[in-house]
Short mmCIF file of C-alpha atoms in Angstrom, two decimals:
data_model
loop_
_atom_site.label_atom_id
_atom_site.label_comp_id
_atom_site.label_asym_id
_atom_site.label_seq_id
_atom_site.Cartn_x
_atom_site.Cartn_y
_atom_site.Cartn_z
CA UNK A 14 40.46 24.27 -12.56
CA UNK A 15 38.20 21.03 -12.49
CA UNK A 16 40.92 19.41 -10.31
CA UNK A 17 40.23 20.41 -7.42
CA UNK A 18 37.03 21.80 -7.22
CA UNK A 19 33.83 19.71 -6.93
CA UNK A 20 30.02 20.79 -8.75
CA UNK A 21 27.33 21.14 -6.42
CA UNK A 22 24.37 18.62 -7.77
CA UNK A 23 21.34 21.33 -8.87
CA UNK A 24 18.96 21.73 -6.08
CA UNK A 25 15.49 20.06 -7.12
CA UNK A 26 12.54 22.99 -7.48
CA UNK A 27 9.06 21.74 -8.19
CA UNK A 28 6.68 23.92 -9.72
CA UNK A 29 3.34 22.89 -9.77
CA UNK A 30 0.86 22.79 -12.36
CA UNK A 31 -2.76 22.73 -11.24
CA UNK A 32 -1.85 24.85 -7.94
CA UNK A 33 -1.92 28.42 -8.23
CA UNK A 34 -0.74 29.88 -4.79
CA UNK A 35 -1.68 33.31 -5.22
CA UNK A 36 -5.34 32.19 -5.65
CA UNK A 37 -5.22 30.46 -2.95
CA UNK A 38 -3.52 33.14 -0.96
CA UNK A 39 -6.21 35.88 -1.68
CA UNK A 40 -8.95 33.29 -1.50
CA UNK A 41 -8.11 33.18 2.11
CA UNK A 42 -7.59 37.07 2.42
CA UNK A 43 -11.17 37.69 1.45
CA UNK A 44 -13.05 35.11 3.79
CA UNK A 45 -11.23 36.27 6.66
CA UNK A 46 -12.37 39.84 5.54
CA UNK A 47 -16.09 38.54 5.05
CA UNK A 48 -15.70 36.84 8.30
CA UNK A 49 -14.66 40.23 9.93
CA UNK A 50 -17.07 41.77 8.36
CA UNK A 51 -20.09 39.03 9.31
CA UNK A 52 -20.70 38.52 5.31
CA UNK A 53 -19.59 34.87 6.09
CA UNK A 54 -22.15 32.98 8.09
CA UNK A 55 -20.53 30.42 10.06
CA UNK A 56 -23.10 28.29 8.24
CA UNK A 57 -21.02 28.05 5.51
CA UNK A 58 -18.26 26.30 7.60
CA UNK A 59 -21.37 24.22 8.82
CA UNK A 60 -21.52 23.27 5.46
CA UNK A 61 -18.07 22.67 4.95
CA UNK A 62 -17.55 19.91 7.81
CA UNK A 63 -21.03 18.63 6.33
CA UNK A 64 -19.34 17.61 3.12
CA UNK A 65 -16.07 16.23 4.43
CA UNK A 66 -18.38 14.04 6.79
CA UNK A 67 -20.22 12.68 3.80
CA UNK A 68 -17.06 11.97 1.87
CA UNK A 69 -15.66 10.26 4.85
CA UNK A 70 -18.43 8.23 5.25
CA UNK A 71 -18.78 7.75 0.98
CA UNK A 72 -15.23 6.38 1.78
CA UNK A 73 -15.87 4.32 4.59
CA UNK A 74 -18.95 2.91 3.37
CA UNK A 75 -16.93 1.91 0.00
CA UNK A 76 -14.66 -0.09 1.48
CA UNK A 77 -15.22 -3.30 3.48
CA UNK A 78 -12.31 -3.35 6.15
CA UNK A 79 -13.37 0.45 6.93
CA UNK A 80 -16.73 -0.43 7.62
CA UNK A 81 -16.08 -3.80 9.82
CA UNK A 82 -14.01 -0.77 11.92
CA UNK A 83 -16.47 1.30 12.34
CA UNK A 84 -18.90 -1.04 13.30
CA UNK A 85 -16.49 -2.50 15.98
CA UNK A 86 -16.15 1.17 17.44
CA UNK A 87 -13.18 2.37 16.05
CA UNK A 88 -9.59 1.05 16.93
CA UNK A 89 -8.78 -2.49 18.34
CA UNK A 90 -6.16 -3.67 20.12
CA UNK A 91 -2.52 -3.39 18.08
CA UNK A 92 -0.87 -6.31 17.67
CA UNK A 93 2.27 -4.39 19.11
CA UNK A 94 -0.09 -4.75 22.61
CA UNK A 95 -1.42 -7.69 22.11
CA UNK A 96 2.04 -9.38 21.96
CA UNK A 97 2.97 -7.42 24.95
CA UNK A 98 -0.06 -9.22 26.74
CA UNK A 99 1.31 -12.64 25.87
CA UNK A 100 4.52 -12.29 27.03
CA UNK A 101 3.07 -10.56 30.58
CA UNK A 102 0.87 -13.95 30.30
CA UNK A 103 3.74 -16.54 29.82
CA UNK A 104 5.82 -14.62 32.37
CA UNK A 105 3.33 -15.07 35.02
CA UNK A 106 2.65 -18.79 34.43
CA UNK A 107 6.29 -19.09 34.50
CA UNK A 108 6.11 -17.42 37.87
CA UNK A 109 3.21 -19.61 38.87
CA UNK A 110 4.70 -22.96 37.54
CA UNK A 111 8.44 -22.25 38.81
CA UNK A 112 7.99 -20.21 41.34
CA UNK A 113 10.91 -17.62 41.02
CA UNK A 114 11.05 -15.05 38.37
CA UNK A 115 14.31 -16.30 36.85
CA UNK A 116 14.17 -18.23 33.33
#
């Protein structure tokens, strides 16, 4: 009876097509048995940090607002904190010019 009952909409399942997780999964089985076993130098995870520092900086270097960062040091001030400041700033010289804390 179609009445009455309602379909369930097919759950979505993605398979993927480049990824092939039991690769992956004994990939990782056999360098944590070289690692046991001391085949695996931890030079090789040396190396490994190595590389992802030059493709970060391959990627900062690339790009123009990534680089004026870095050379800043890093983060800035947010504007979410900078708007905070200004409205600690125009309280106080409310404070200053009214003298009470009321608006």
């Amino acid at each position: 009876m179609g009445l009455f009952s309602s379909r369930q909409p097919r759950r979505f399942h993605h398979e993927y097509i480049y990824y092939n997780e039991r690769k992956e999964k004994l990939k990782r089985i056999e360098d944590n048995a070289r690692r046991e076993l001391g085949l695996l130098e931890p030079s090789d995870e040396s190396a490994k940090e190595a590389r992802n520092e030059r493709i970060h900086s391959a990627i900062i270097n690339s790009t123009t607002h990534l680089r004026r960062r870095e050379e800043r040091g890093g983060n800035a001030i947010s504007y979410k904190w900078l708007f905070v400041l200004i409205f600690v700033l125009l309280f106080v010289l409310h404070y200053f010019y009214t003298g009470n804390f009321h608006f």
